[in-house]
mmCIF file of C-alpha atoms in Angstrom:
data_model
loop_
_atom_site.group_PDB
_atom_site.id
_atom_site.type_symbol
_atom_site.label_atom_id
_atom_site.label_comp_id
_atom_site.label_asym_id
_atom_site.label_seq_id
_atom_site.Cartn_x
_atom_site.Cartn_y
_atom_site.Cartn_z
ATOM 1 C CA MET A 147 127.034 -0.506 -90.404
ATOM 2 C CA THR A 148 125.166 -3.145 -92.573
ATOM 3 C CA ALA A 149 125.197 -6.620 -90.852
ATOM 4 C CA TRP A 150 128.120 -7.560 -93.477
ATOM 5 C CA GLU A 151 130.026 -4.768 -92.136
ATOM 6 C CA TYR A 152 129.375 -5.402 -88.533
ATOM 7 C CA VAL A 153 130.252 -9.148 -88.808
ATOM 8 C CA GLY A 154 133.602 -8.273 -90.323
ATOM 9 C CA ASN A 155 134.555 -6.231 -87.293
ATOM 10 C CA LEU A 156 133.294 -8.324 -84.672
ATOM 11 C CA GLY A 157 136.358 -10.613 -83.832
ATOM 12 C CA THR A 158 136.262 -13.629 -81.732
ATOM 13 C CA GLY A 159 133.651 -14.755 -78.984
ATOM 14 C CA TRP A 160 132.927 -16.851 -75.745
ATOM 15 C CA ASN A 161 129.888 -18.328 -74.649
ATOM 16 C CA LEU A 162 128.710 -18.164 -71.012
ATOM 17 C CA GLY A 163 127.306 -21.687 -71.396
ATOM 18 C CA ASN A 164 125.214 -23.997 -69.235
ATOM 19 C CA THR A 165 124.470 -20.858 -66.893
ATOM 20 C CA LEU A 166 121.457 -18.473 -67.570
ATOM 21 C CA ASP A 167 120.613 -21.211 -70.357
ATOM 22 C CA ALA A 168 120.218 -23.975 -67.278
ATOM 23 C CA ILE A 169 116.892 -25.606 -66.911
ATOM 24 C CA PRO A 170 115.932 -25.353 -62.985
ATOM 25 C CA ARG A 171 114.045 -28.674 -61.906
ATOM 26 C CA ALA A 172 112.784 -27.045 -58.611
ATOM 27 C CA ASP A 173 114.104 -23.696 -57.482
ATOM 28 C CA LYS A 174 113.376 -21.352 -60.380
ATOM 29 C CA SER A 175 114.783 -18.258 -58.820
ATOM 30 C CA PRO A 176 117.333 -16.627 -61.015
ATOM 31 C CA ALA A 177 120.117 -17.741 -58.702
ATOM 32 C CA GLY A 178 118.385 -21.036 -58.788
ATOM 33 C CA GLN A 179 118.410 -21.177 -62.601
ATOM 34 C CA GLU A 180 121.833 -19.786 -62.844
ATOM 35 C CA THR A 181 123.398 -22.590 -60.829
ATOM 36 C CA ALA A 182 120.992 -25.511 -61.557
ATOM 37 C CA TRP A 183 123.759 -27.143 -63.740
ATOM 38 C CA ARG A 184 126.604 -26.768 -61.257
ATOM 39 C CA ASN A 185 128.151 -23.522 -62.627
ATOM 40 C CA PRO A 186 128.615 -20.595 -59.990
ATOM 41 C CA ILE A 187 126.801 -17.387 -60.177
ATOM 42 C CA THR A 188 128.432 -15.148 -62.921
ATOM 43 C CA THR A 189 130.527 -12.095 -61.536
ATOM 44 C CA PRO A 190 131.897 -9.148 -63.621
ATOM 45 C CA GLU A 191 135.075 -10.433 -62.799
ATOM 46 C CA MET A 192 134.642 -13.626 -65.007
ATOM 47 C CA ILE A 193 133.882 -11.383 -67.910
ATOM 48 C CA LYS A 194 136.805 -9.288 -67.597
ATOM 49 C CA THR A 195 139.082 -12.358 -67.431
ATOM 50 C CA VAL A 196 137.324 -13.362 -70.900
ATOM 51 C CA LYS A 197 138.097 -9.888 -72.129
ATOM 52 C CA ASP A 198 141.366 -9.547 -70.877
ATOM 53 C CA ALA A 199 142.161 -12.783 -72.746
ATOM 54 C CA GLY A 200 141.467 -11.294 -75.975
ATOM 55 C CA PHE A 201 137.645 -12.160 -76.717
ATOM 56 C CA ASP A 202 135.776 -9.544 -78.192
ATOM 57 C CA PHE A 203 131.929 -10.509 -77.872
ATOM 58 C CA LEU A 204 130.064 -12.486 -75.266
ATOM 59 C CA ARG A 205 127.285 -14.852 -76.476
ATOM 60 C CA VAL A 206 124.823 -14.947 -73.279
ATOM 61 C CA PRO A 207 122.364 -18.186 -73.809
ATOM 62 C CA VAL A 208 119.149 -17.634 -71.827
ATOM 63 C CA SER A 209 116.221 -20.364 -71.316
ATOM 64 C CA TRP A 210 113.058 -18.259 -70.653
ATOM 65 C CA CYS A 211 110.703 -21.030 -70.593
ATOM 66 C CA ARG A 212 110.720 -21.467 -66.575
ATOM 67 C CA GLN A 213 110.391 -17.816 -66.339
ATOM 68 C CA ILE A 214 107.450 -16.864 -68.656
ATOM 69 C CA GLY A 215 104.058 -16.846 -67.454
ATOM 70 C CA ALA A 216 100.345 -17.866 -69.009
ATOM 71 C CA ALA A 217 98.940 -17.131 -72.219
ATOM 72 C CA PRO A 218 97.907 -14.908 -73.704
ATOM 73 C CA ASN A 219 100.484 -12.214 -72.085
ATOM 74 C CA TYR A 220 103.364 -14.783 -71.401
ATOM 75 C CA THR A 221 105.005 -12.196 -68.980
ATOM 76 C CA ILE A 222 108.596 -12.714 -68.319
ATOM 77 C CA ASN A 223 109.415 -12.874 -64.445
ATOM 78 C CA GLU A 224 110.778 -9.248 -63.771
ATOM 79 C CA ALA A 225 113.464 -10.775 -61.396
ATOM 80 C CA PHE A 226 114.729 -12.804 -63.860
ATOM 81 C CA PHE A 227 114.801 -10.107 -66.489
ATOM 82 C CA SER A 228 116.743 -8.055 -63.995
ATOM 83 C CA ARG A 229 119.428 -10.654 -63.681
ATOM 84 C CA VAL A 230 119.759 -11.179 -67.489
ATOM 85 C CA LYS A 231 120.567 -7.441 -67.601
ATOM 86 C CA GLU A 232 122.888 -7.554 -65.100
ATOM 87 C CA VAL A 233 124.749 -10.319 -66.976
ATOM 88 C CA VAL A 234 124.814 -8.339 -70.381
ATOM 89 C CA ASN A 235 126.010 -5.096 -68.776
ATOM 90 C CA TYR A 236 128.939 -7.176 -67.503
ATOM 91 C CA GLY A 237 129.959 -7.430 -71.095
ATOM 92 C CA ILE A 238 128.506 -3.868 -72.141
ATOM 93 C CA PHE A 239 130.192 -1.846 -69.511
ATOM 94 C CA LEU A 240 133.444 -3.475 -70.837
ATOM 95 C CA ASN A 241 132.756 -2.398 -74.329
ATOM 96 C CA ILE A 242 132.356 -5.630 -75.920
ATOM 97 C CA ARG A 243 129.389 -6.786 -78.061
ATOM 98 C CA VAL A 244 126.935 -9.289 -76.772
ATOM 99 C CA ILE A 245 124.298 -11.665 -78.126
ATOM 100 C CA LEU A 246 121.455 -12.363 -76.021
ATOM 101 C CA ASN A 247 119.341 -15.213 -77.271
ATOM 102 C CA LEU A 248 116.224 -17.660 -76.915
ATOM 103 C CA HIS A 249 118.051 -21.001 -75.852
ATOM 104 C CA HIS A 250 116.547 -24.510 -74.674
ATOM 105 C CA GLU A 251 112.750 -23.543 -75.479
ATOM 106 C CA ASP A 252 110.922 -26.810 -76.505
ATOM 107 C CA TRP A 253 107.777 -24.471 -76.693
ATOM 108 C CA HIS A 254 108.600 -23.639 -80.388
ATOM 109 C CA PHE A 255 108.842 -27.193 -81.448
ATOM 110 C CA PRO A 256 108.503 -26.670 -85.528
ATOM 111 C CA SER A 257 105.561 -28.010 -86.707
ATOM 112 C CA ASP A 258 102.415 -27.250 -88.312
ATOM 113 C CA GLU A 259 100.314 -28.233 -85.076
ATOM 114 C CA VAL A 260 102.226 -26.491 -82.503
ATOM 115 C CA TYR A 261 102.832 -23.352 -84.689
ATOM 116 C CA PRO A 262 99.962 -21.029 -84.275
ATOM 117 C CA GLY A 263 100.577 -21.025 -80.307
ATOM 118 C CA ALA A 264 104.343 -20.940 -80.834
ATOM 119 C CA LYS A 265 103.874 -17.922 -83.076
ATOM 120 C CA ALA A 266 101.959 -16.137 -80.186
ATOM 121 C CA GLN A 267 104.543 -16.842 -77.413
ATOM 122 C CA MET A 268 107.577 -15.994 -79.832
ATOM 123 C CA THR A 269 105.935 -12.588 -80.578
ATOM 124 C CA ALA A 270 105.150 -11.872 -76.900
ATOM 125 C CA VAL A 271 108.488 -12.772 -75.436
ATOM 126 C CA TRP A 272 110.646 -11.084 -78.143
ATOM 127 C CA THR A 273 108.338 -7.874 -77.697
ATOM 128 C CA GLN A 274 109.233 -7.983 -74.211
ATOM 129 C CA ILE A 275 113.011 -8.591 -74.579
ATOM 130 C CA ALA A 276 113.112 -5.998 -77.369
ATOM 131 C CA GLU A 277 111.356 -3.361 -75.252
ATOM 132 C CA TYR A 278 113.330 -4.411 -72.150
ATOM 133 C CA PHE A 279 116.721 -3.735 -73.869
ATOM 134 C CA GLY A 280 115.599 -1.213 -76.240
ATOM 135 C CA ASN A 281 117.425 1.549 -75.071
ATOM 136 C CA TYR A 282 120.738 -0.460 -76.014
ATOM 137 C CA ASP A 283 122.861 0.615 -78.553
ATOM 138 C CA HIS A 284 124.382 -1.736 -81.430
ATOM 139 C CA ARG A 285 126.640 -3.782 -79.081
ATOM 140 C CA LEU A 286 123.902 -5.705 -78.281
ATOM 141 C CA MET A 287 122.627 -8.124 -80.615
ATOM 142 C CA PHE A 288 119.542 -10.224 -80.675
ATOM 143 C CA GLU A 289 119.668 -13.844 -81.627
ATOM 144 C CA THR A 290 115.879 -15.497 -82.319
ATOM 145 C CA MET A 291 116.320 -19.191 -81.424
ATOM 146 C CA ASN A 292 119.490 -21.211 -80.514
ATOM 147 C CA GLU A 293 118.932 -24.468 -82.295
ATOM 148 C CA PRO A 294 115.166 -24.811 -83.087
ATOM 149 C CA ARG A 295 114.388 -28.553 -84.170
ATOM 150 C CA LYS A 296 112.272 -31.136 -83.826
ATOM 151 C CA VAL A 297 113.418 -32.483 -80.344
ATOM 152 C CA ARG A 298 113.434 -36.275 -79.423
ATOM 153 C CA THR A 299 112.426 -37.381 -83.030
ATOM 154 C CA PRO A 300 114.303 -39.189 -85.594
ATOM 155 C CA VAL A 301 114.834 -35.611 -87.712
ATOM 156 C CA GLU A 302 115.839 -33.709 -84.549
ATOM 157 C CA TRP A 303 119.611 -33.471 -86.338
ATOM 158 C CA GLY A 304 120.869 -33.956 -89.865
ATOM 159 C CA GLY A 305 118.983 -31.004 -91.288
ATOM 160 C CA GLY A 306 115.507 -31.983 -90.162
ATOM 161 C CA ASP A 307 112.608 -32.473 -92.655
ATOM 162 C CA GLU A 308 110.782 -30.113 -94.888
ATOM 163 C CA GLU A 309 108.068 -29.257 -92.304
ATOM 164 C CA GLY A 310 110.752 -28.292 -89.463
ATOM 165 C CA ARG A 311 112.764 -26.380 -91.873
ATOM 166 C CA ARG A 312 109.815 -24.440 -93.082
ATOM 167 C CA VAL A 313 108.394 -23.752 -89.573
ATOM 168 C CA VAL A 314 111.871 -22.551 -88.384
ATOM 169 C CA MET A 315 111.614 -19.958 -91.189
ATOM 170 C CA GLN A 316 108.443 -18.620 -90.266
ATOM 171 C CA LEU A 317 109.224 -18.375 -86.528
ATOM 172 C CA ASN A 318 112.473 -16.415 -87.453
ATOM 173 C CA GLN A 319 110.181 -14.039 -89.423
ATOM 174 C CA ASP A 320 108.085 -13.787 -86.301
ATOM 175 C CA ALA A 321 110.577 -12.780 -83.843
ATOM 176 C CA VAL A 322 112.256 -10.355 -86.465
ATOM 177 C CA ASP A 323 108.741 -8.774 -86.990
ATOM 178 C CA ALA A 324 108.117 -8.520 -83.071
ATOM 179 C CA ILE A 325 111.650 -6.757 -82.465
ATOM 180 C CA ARG A 326 111.087 -4.323 -85.329
ATOM 181 C CA ALA A 327 107.373 -3.438 -84.312
ATOM 182 C CA THR A 328 108.989 -1.914 -81.213
ATOM 183 C CA ALA A 329 111.162 0.615 -83.179
ATOM 184 C CA ALA A 330 108.719 3.387 -82.914
ATOM 185 C CA LYS A 331 109.050 3.553 -79.194
ATOM 186 C CA PHE A 332 112.879 2.003 -79.256
ATOM 187 C CA PRO A 333 114.641 3.304 -82.212
ATOM 188 C CA GLN A 334 117.483 1.366 -81.815
ATOM 189 C CA ASN A 335 115.471 -1.610 -82.557
ATOM 190 C CA ALA A 336 114.989 -0.452 -86.078
ATOM 191 C CA ALA A 337 118.512 -1.337 -86.915
ATOM 192 C CA ARG A 338 119.293 -3.921 -84.214
ATOM 193 C CA LYS A 339 121.597 -6.960 -85.564
ATOM 194 C CA ILE A 340 119.573 -9.887 -85.422
ATOM 195 C CA LEU A 341 120.800 -13.440 -85.617
ATOM 196 C CA VAL A 342 118.694 -15.951 -87.095
ATOM 197 C CA PRO A 343 119.421 -19.714 -87.363
ATOM 198 C CA THR A 344 119.056 -22.428 -89.728
ATOM 199 C CA TYR A 345 116.978 -25.574 -88.583
ATOM 200 C CA ALA A 346 118.822 -26.601 -85.711
ATOM 201 C CA ALA A 347 121.496 -23.893 -86.425
ATOM 202 C CA SER A 348 122.634 -26.877 -88.736
ATOM 203 C CA SER A 349 125.427 -26.331 -91.452
ATOM 204 C CA TYR A 350 124.042 -29.425 -93.320
ATOM 205 C CA ASP A 351 123.543 -28.597 -97.118
ATOM 206 C CA LEU A 352 119.723 -29.397 -96.879
ATOM 207 C CA ALA A 353 119.000 -26.914 -93.882
ATOM 208 C CA MET A 354 121.251 -24.362 -95.523
ATOM 209 C CA GLU A 355 119.548 -24.679 -99.041
ATOM 210 C CA ASP A 356 116.024 -24.362 -97.473
ATOM 211 C CA PHE A 357 117.116 -21.402 -95.571
ATOM 212 C CA ALA A 358 115.171 -18.040 -96.268
ATOM 213 C CA ILE A 359 116.478 -14.497 -94.902
ATOM 214 C CA PRO A 360 113.538 -13.005 -92.945
ATOM 215 C CA LYS A 361 111.882 -10.017 -94.980
ATOM 216 C CA ASP A 362 113.048 -6.600 -92.896
ATOM 217 C CA ASP A 363 112.071 -3.258 -93.327
ATOM 218 C CA ASN A 364 115.974 -2.494 -94.055
ATOM 219 C CA ASN A 365 116.055 -5.040 -96.909
ATOM 220 C CA SER A 366 117.687 -7.554 -94.600
ATOM 221 C CA GLU A 367 120.835 -5.414 -93.974
ATOM 222 C CA ASN A 368 120.601 -6.130 -90.264
ATOM 223 C CA ILE A 369 120.095 -9.753 -90.568
ATOM 224 C CA ILE A 370 122.816 -12.633 -89.774
ATOM 225 C CA VAL A 371 122.824 -16.041 -90.049
ATOM 226 C CA SER A 372 123.492 -18.227 -86.948
ATOM 227 C CA ILE A 373 125.161 -21.561 -87.581
ATOM 228 C CA HIS A 374 126.659 -24.049 -85.103
ATOM 229 C CA SER A 375 129.449 -26.806 -85.983
ATOM 230 C CA TYR A 376 131.359 -28.985 -83.829
ATOM 231 C CA THR A 377 133.764 -30.148 -86.400
ATOM 232 C CA PRO A 378 134.888 -32.686 -87.104
ATOM 233 C CA PHE A 379 132.356 -34.436 -85.158
ATOM 234 C CA ASP A 380 134.274 -37.670 -83.993
ATOM 235 C CA PHE A 381 136.930 -35.603 -82.872
ATOM 236 C CA ALA A 382 134.903 -32.490 -81.382
ATOM 237 C CA LEU A 383 131.781 -33.920 -80.068
ATOM 238 C CA GLY A 384 131.517 -37.643 -80.786
ATOM 239 C CA GLU A 385 131.053 -39.923 -77.841
ATOM 240 C CA ASP A 386 133.967 -42.232 -78.694
ATOM 241 C CA MET A 387 136.850 -41.160 -76.212
ATOM 242 C CA THR A 388 139.472 -42.852 -78.685
ATOM 243 C CA LYS A 389 138.844 -40.347 -81.180
ATOM 244 C CA ASN A 390 140.889 -37.736 -79.121
ATOM 245 C CA ARG A 391 144.021 -36.711 -81.359
ATOM 246 C CA TRP A 392 144.161 -34.261 -84.057
ATOM 247 C CA SER A 393 145.749 -34.884 -87.156
ATOM 248 C CA SER A 394 146.219 -33.016 -90.655
ATOM 249 C CA GLU A 395 144.084 -35.763 -91.903
ATOM 250 C CA LEU A 396 141.120 -34.021 -90.209
ATOM 251 C CA GLU A 397 141.709 -30.681 -91.787
ATOM 252 C CA GLY A 398 139.813 -31.610 -94.590
ATOM 253 C CA GLU A 399 136.395 -31.809 -92.640
ATOM 254 C CA VAL A 400 136.801 -28.094 -91.385
ATOM 255 C CA ASP A 401 137.910 -26.844 -94.982
ATOM 256 C CA GLU A 402 134.677 -28.571 -96.287
ATOM 257 C CA LEU A 403 132.200 -26.877 -93.473
ATOM 258 C CA PHE A 404 133.263 -23.194 -94.444
ATOM 259 C CA ALA A 405 133.261 -24.159 -97.989
ATOM 260 C CA ARG A 406 129.398 -25.231 -97.516
ATOM 261 C CA ILE A 407 128.671 -21.962 -95.746
ATOM 262 C CA ASP A 408 130.761 -19.803 -98.170
ATOM 263 C CA LYS A 409 128.518 -21.611 -101.118
ATOM 264 C CA HIS A 410 125.120 -20.794 -99.302
ATOM 265 C CA PHE A 411 125.819 -17.603 -97.856
ATOM 266 C CA LEU A 412 129.298 -15.819 -98.031
ATOM 267 C CA SER A 413 129.476 -16.046 -101.796
ATOM 268 C CA LYS A 414 126.241 -14.014 -101.684
ATOM 269 C CA LYS A 415 127.166 -11.422 -99.057
ATOM 270 C CA ILE A 416 125.063 -12.959 -96.608
ATOM 271 C CA PRO A 417 127.014 -12.570 -93.135
ATOM 272 C CA VAL A 418 127.548 -15.676 -91.185
ATOM 273 C CA ILE A 419 128.168 -15.965 -87.247
ATOM 274 C CA MET A 420 129.427 -19.417 -85.769
ATOM 275 C CA GLY A 421 127.624 -19.119 -82.580
ATOM 276 C CA GLU A 422 129.158 -22.320 -81.366
ATOM 277 C CA CYS A 423 131.651 -24.500 -81.741
ATOM 278 C CA GLY A 424 134.409 -26.051 -79.566
ATOM 279 C CA ALA A 425 136.380 -29.568 -79.138
ATOM 280 C CA ARG A 426 135.554 -31.481 -75.931
ATOM 281 C CA LYS A 427 137.896 -32.947 -73.500
ATOM 282 C CA LYS A 428 138.629 -36.369 -74.022
ATOM 283 C CA HIS A 429 141.104 -37.824 -71.315
ATOM 284 C CA ASP A 430 144.508 -35.855 -71.803
ATOM 285 C CA ASN A 431 144.243 -34.186 -75.153
ATOM 286 C CA GLU A 432 144.618 -30.311 -74.179
ATOM 287 C CA ASP A 433 147.326 -30.149 -77.062
ATOM 288 C CA ASP A 434 145.124 -31.879 -79.506
ATOM 289 C CA ARG A 435 142.537 -29.449 -78.843
ATOM 290 C CA ALA A 436 144.541 -26.703 -79.099
ATOM 291 C CA GLU A 437 146.014 -27.702 -82.679
ATOM 292 C CA TRP A 438 142.287 -27.945 -83.340
ATOM 293 C CA ALA A 439 141.562 -24.406 -82.120
ATOM 294 C CA ALA A 440 144.462 -23.235 -84.242
ATOM 295 C CA TYR A 441 143.111 -24.450 -87.494
ATOM 296 C CA TYR A 442 139.319 -24.236 -86.954
ATOM 297 C CA SER A 443 139.881 -20.189 -86.256
ATOM 298 C CA LYS A 444 142.190 -20.056 -89.006
ATOM 299 C CA ILE A 445 139.992 -21.377 -91.822
ATOM 300 C CA ALA A 446 136.897 -19.104 -90.188
ATOM 301 C CA ARG A 447 138.939 -16.064 -90.284
ATOM 302 C CA LYS A 448 139.997 -16.977 -94.103
ATOM 303 C CA TYR A 449 136.392 -17.006 -94.878
ATOM 304 C CA GLY A 450 135.552 -14.183 -92.562
ATOM 305 C CA VAL A 451 133.350 -16.009 -90.025
ATOM 306 C CA PRO A 452 133.091 -14.673 -86.663
ATOM 307 C CA CYS A 453 133.290 -17.614 -83.896
ATOM 308 C CA ALA A 454 132.363 -18.165 -80.260
ATOM 309 C CA LEU A 455 133.673 -20.940 -78.393
ATOM 310 C CA TRP A 456 131.420 -23.007 -76.475
ATOM 311 C CA ASP A 457 132.530 -23.130 -72.821
ATOM 312 C CA ASN A 458 129.799 -24.948 -70.534
ATOM 313 C CA GLY A 459 132.180 -24.456 -67.398
ATOM 314 C CA TYR A 460 132.956 -28.141 -66.767
ATOM 315 C CA MET A 461 136.646 -28.618 -66.398
ATOM 316 C CA ASP A 462 136.081 -32.657 -66.062
ATOM 317 C CA GLY A 463 133.803 -35.543 -65.860
ATOM 318 C CA PRO A 464 133.029 -38.639 -66.639
ATOM 319 C CA ASP A 465 133.404 -40.167 -70.505
ATOM 320 C CA ASN A 466 129.587 -39.593 -71.096
ATOM 321 C CA ALA A 467 129.927 -35.918 -70.120
ATOM 322 C CA GLU A 468 130.377 -33.083 -72.333
ATOM 323 C CA VAL A 469 133.308 -31.368 -70.999
ATOM 324 C CA PHE A 470 133.813 -28.220 -72.631
ATOM 325 C CA GLY A 471 135.027 -26.060 -69.805
ATOM 326 C CA LEU A 472 138.159 -23.504 -70.785
ATOM 327 C CA LEU A 473 137.550 -20.689 -67.775
ATOM 328 C CA ASN A 474 137.545 -22.415 -64.446
ATOM 329 C CA ARG A 475 134.591 -20.122 -63.103
ATOM 330 C CA GLN A 476 135.299 -21.172 -59.282
ATOM 331 C CA LYS A 477 139.029 -19.907 -59.386
ATOM 332 C CA ASN A 478 138.197 -17.173 -62.448
ATOM 333 C CA GLU A 479 141.328 -18.571 -64.181
ATOM 334 C CA TRP A 480 141.765 -20.357 -67.452
ATOM 335 C CA GLY A 481 141.805 -24.077 -66.857
ATOM 336 C CA PHE A 482 142.777 -24.637 -70.649
ATOM 337 C CA ALA A 483 144.447 -21.570 -71.620
ATOM 338 C CA LYS A 484 146.556 -23.109 -74.239
ATOM 339 C CA ILE A 485 143.160 -23.861 -76.198
ATOM 340 C CA ALA A 486 141.840 -20.260 -75.621
ATOM 341 C CA LYS A 487 145.136 -18.671 -76.881
ATOM 342 C CA ALA A 488 145.340 -20.943 -79.674
ATOM 343 C CA PHE A 489 141.735 -19.897 -80.758
ATOM 344 C CA LEU A 490 142.619 -16.318 -80.357
#
């Protein structure tokens, strides 16, 4: 299938957030990283619960930065590789599709100064990942980066600056080139579906206008754009806990989001996956979040954009915490089943 056809059959996804993408401060063992942000070790039973609820694909965010050796080889820790493979297999063995990515990787800061070193590391890291998973079939997708941006700068969000947007496109190209270069040994990688983000995976017009599909041997028929959007921002992601009620007045922001995506990509037959979306818990607002989920997913389906709910495993916390947990992983049961059902 082309990427357009593939995305049209993808369905609805779920993120295994704050798990393999955690950044350990001390214990860099696979288990130490997986539990660094207070989530338990992932089990096959958890992923089966996700599938049984009706989710069709699994996004596995992975931060490799604590597991990569020194230049020039940038060798990835074998024990960590093995653990990532186990988790990927939890989805593959259940016959659901899986997205595997590079998540919190500050080393690819998108600037002209950093780029030469980032290119070398990007090539080395994606070559290793593509070879390690080279025999997997079409159910496994690669995502070049998560939200590549100039972290802790005034242009971190909001679409970035010209330099940042341009370098993100270069890094996307480098990752695609590295993956495709392994196809002689691993033929599955010749047509592997690859997700590539805009700057910061942003849905701002500026970020989408400056986006360029990487050149690919298959005329880019296996490339998918990756976008994230917690919309409407004040309700879904903003820290103001009083902005916790859903109303029909907020529907317009969701409509505008997907209209922008349609303008820049879908109308040109460029497929898009919404790799992250969600609405954080703000006091007792499960019903409001369920209404948000029903509307957001309805509009996404109208436009043909598969979405993956962000779930960081946190079921509760202080007001300044981003509480996006839906599946209670300690109990392996849905803590906010109403939201998951509404989204599905």
